[in-house]
C-alpha angles and dihedrals in degrees: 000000000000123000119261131186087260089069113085133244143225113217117179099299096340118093116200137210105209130015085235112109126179101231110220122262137184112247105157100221098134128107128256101265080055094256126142121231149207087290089053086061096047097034084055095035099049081061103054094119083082110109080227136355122218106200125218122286108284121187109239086217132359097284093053088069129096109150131072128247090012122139135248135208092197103111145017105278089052096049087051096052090048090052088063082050098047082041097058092046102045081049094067092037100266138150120218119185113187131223130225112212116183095173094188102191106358082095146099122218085235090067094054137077106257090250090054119102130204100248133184151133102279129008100257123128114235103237113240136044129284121204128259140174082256089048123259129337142189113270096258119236106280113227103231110238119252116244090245098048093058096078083057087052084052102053079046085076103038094054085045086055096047091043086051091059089035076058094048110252121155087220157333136257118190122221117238108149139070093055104293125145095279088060094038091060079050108053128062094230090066111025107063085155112142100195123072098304089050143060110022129055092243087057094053100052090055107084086045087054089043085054101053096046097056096050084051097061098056091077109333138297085265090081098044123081127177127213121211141166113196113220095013112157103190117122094030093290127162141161125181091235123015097173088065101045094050099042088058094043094056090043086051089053101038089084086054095075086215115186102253135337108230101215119195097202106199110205103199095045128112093257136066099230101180092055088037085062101040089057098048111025139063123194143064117320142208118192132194145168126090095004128147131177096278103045090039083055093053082049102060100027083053093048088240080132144007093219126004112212128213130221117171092025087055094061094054107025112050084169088052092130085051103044086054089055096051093038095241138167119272121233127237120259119228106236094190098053089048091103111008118100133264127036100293094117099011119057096014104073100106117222131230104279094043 
């Protein structure tokens, strides 16, 4: 009988009880001093059904940070807001994984607190706006990392993995793809560095791989997970040769036994990536990107995929595992309430039963 996204999964040391995830997604919904609030834990819980969540992107300090309105998990008060949201889910037998989203120069100094600063690899300013309270505005110049300041970024990481599981999460996903400062170490458009995290492709693997291992140590690769999207060009990112970079980073984690690689697939992108995982990585997968029920079911029944996650479904639709069993109509999602606060847009889509 062949497998469907009703089946569950075992990922790393979560087992789950259905192949459906809930891909993470920005909504700027947090408070000023980057903490999440009572919403946070409504808008994730009333979507517990998932197999796993993935929350939204959340700066591991406060350079990491480039939206606005975006949480953190670097200090006390934040660990103990996400712990009422990990709470909420894990009531209704959930599973929450969180991301850590350093975004380097895909940033604006509005965005920040006054003391941040606009850190990357190289210091080269990301082309095209981001958005702000005061409108868009311009990326703002990056100042390149000294040599001597990368194994702090690192720690970052590392304390942001150990507060995630203080909080309460079941694991975490880093975030290496869309042009944040992961990606940037990775690609030859971003990273111009001529010491070890520069130049060659070994070298700029190497903070990805720092990263990871860190991250790892808190409590075991069973718990990370890492999201990329080979060839992807958003936020102004470019690598000679993607295809490359990517095969050998997948051959470099595969080792790791990581709980699972998140893969944006980008159909319409130069590469197959797919193809481009399935040559060069071994381990549990979760794919996304254009997705619906029926081609997420010839995924996984074709063992394309282990899970499929959903972006766009997951913001109208909180039911969304049971309206795919019962074969019901999606929802429409509200484009104008995607980023704006309060709950207009986030808590407020009904399911199914109410």
């Amino acid at each position: 009988m062949s497998t469907t996204l009703f089946d569950p999964v075992q990922l790393g040391r979560m087992q789950l009880a259905n192949r459906i995830a809930m891909a993470p997604m920005t909504r700027s919904r947090a408070t000023d001093d980057d903490l999440p609030t009572d919403l946070h834990a409504t808008y994730y819980s009333q979507r517990a059904s998932a197999g796993l969540i993935v929350t939204e992107g959340v700066q591991p300090s406060k350079n990491g940070k480039g939206y606005c309105r975006t949480p953190g998990i670097y200090n006390a008060q934040q660990v103990q807001a996400w712990r009422a949201v990990t709470d909420a889910v894990h009531q209704r037998g959930g599973h929450i994984a969180l991301q850590i989203m350093h975004c380097g120069r895909i940033a604006s100094r509005v965005n920040q607190d006054p003391a941040a600063e606009i850190v990357a690899p190289s210091a080269i300013a990301a082309r095209g706006k981001i958005f702000t309270e005061q409108g868009m505005k311009p990326f703002d110049e990056p100042r390149a990392l000294d040599i001597q300041e990368i194994p702090g970024v690192i720690e970052e990481h590392r304390q942001a993995t150990a507060n995630a599981y203080e909080a309460g999460f079941d694991a975490v996903e880093l975030h290496c793809a869309s042009g944040y400062l992961p990606a940037q170490f990775l690609s030859t458009g971003t990273n111009h560095r001529e010491d070890r995290y520069g130049g060659s492709l070994e070298n700029r693997l190497r903070f990805v791989l720092e990263l990871l291992a860190a991250m790892n140590s808190v409590d075991g690769a069973d718990r990370v997970g890492i999201r990329i999207c080979p060839g992807n060009p958003f936020n102004d990112l470019s690598d000679d040769d993607p295809q490359e970079t990517f095969a050998a980073l997948l051959q470099a984690i595969t080792p790791l036994e990581l709980a699972y690689l998140h893969l944006i697939r980008l159909p319409a992108g130069a590469i197959d990536n797919l193809a481009l995982v399935r040559d060069n990585y071994r381990g549990k997968l979760i794919v996304n990107d254009g997705y619906d029920f029926d081609s997420g079911q010839q995924a996984v029944a074709e063992g394309q995929a282990d899970m499929v996650s959903f972006g766009r479904n997951y913001i109208s639709n909180p039911d969304l595992v049971e309206r795919y069993r019962r074969g019901a109509s999606l929802a429409d999602m509200n484009l104008s309430t995607l980023y704006t606060p309060g709950p207009e847009g986030y808590i407020d889509y009904p399911a199914l039963d109410t």
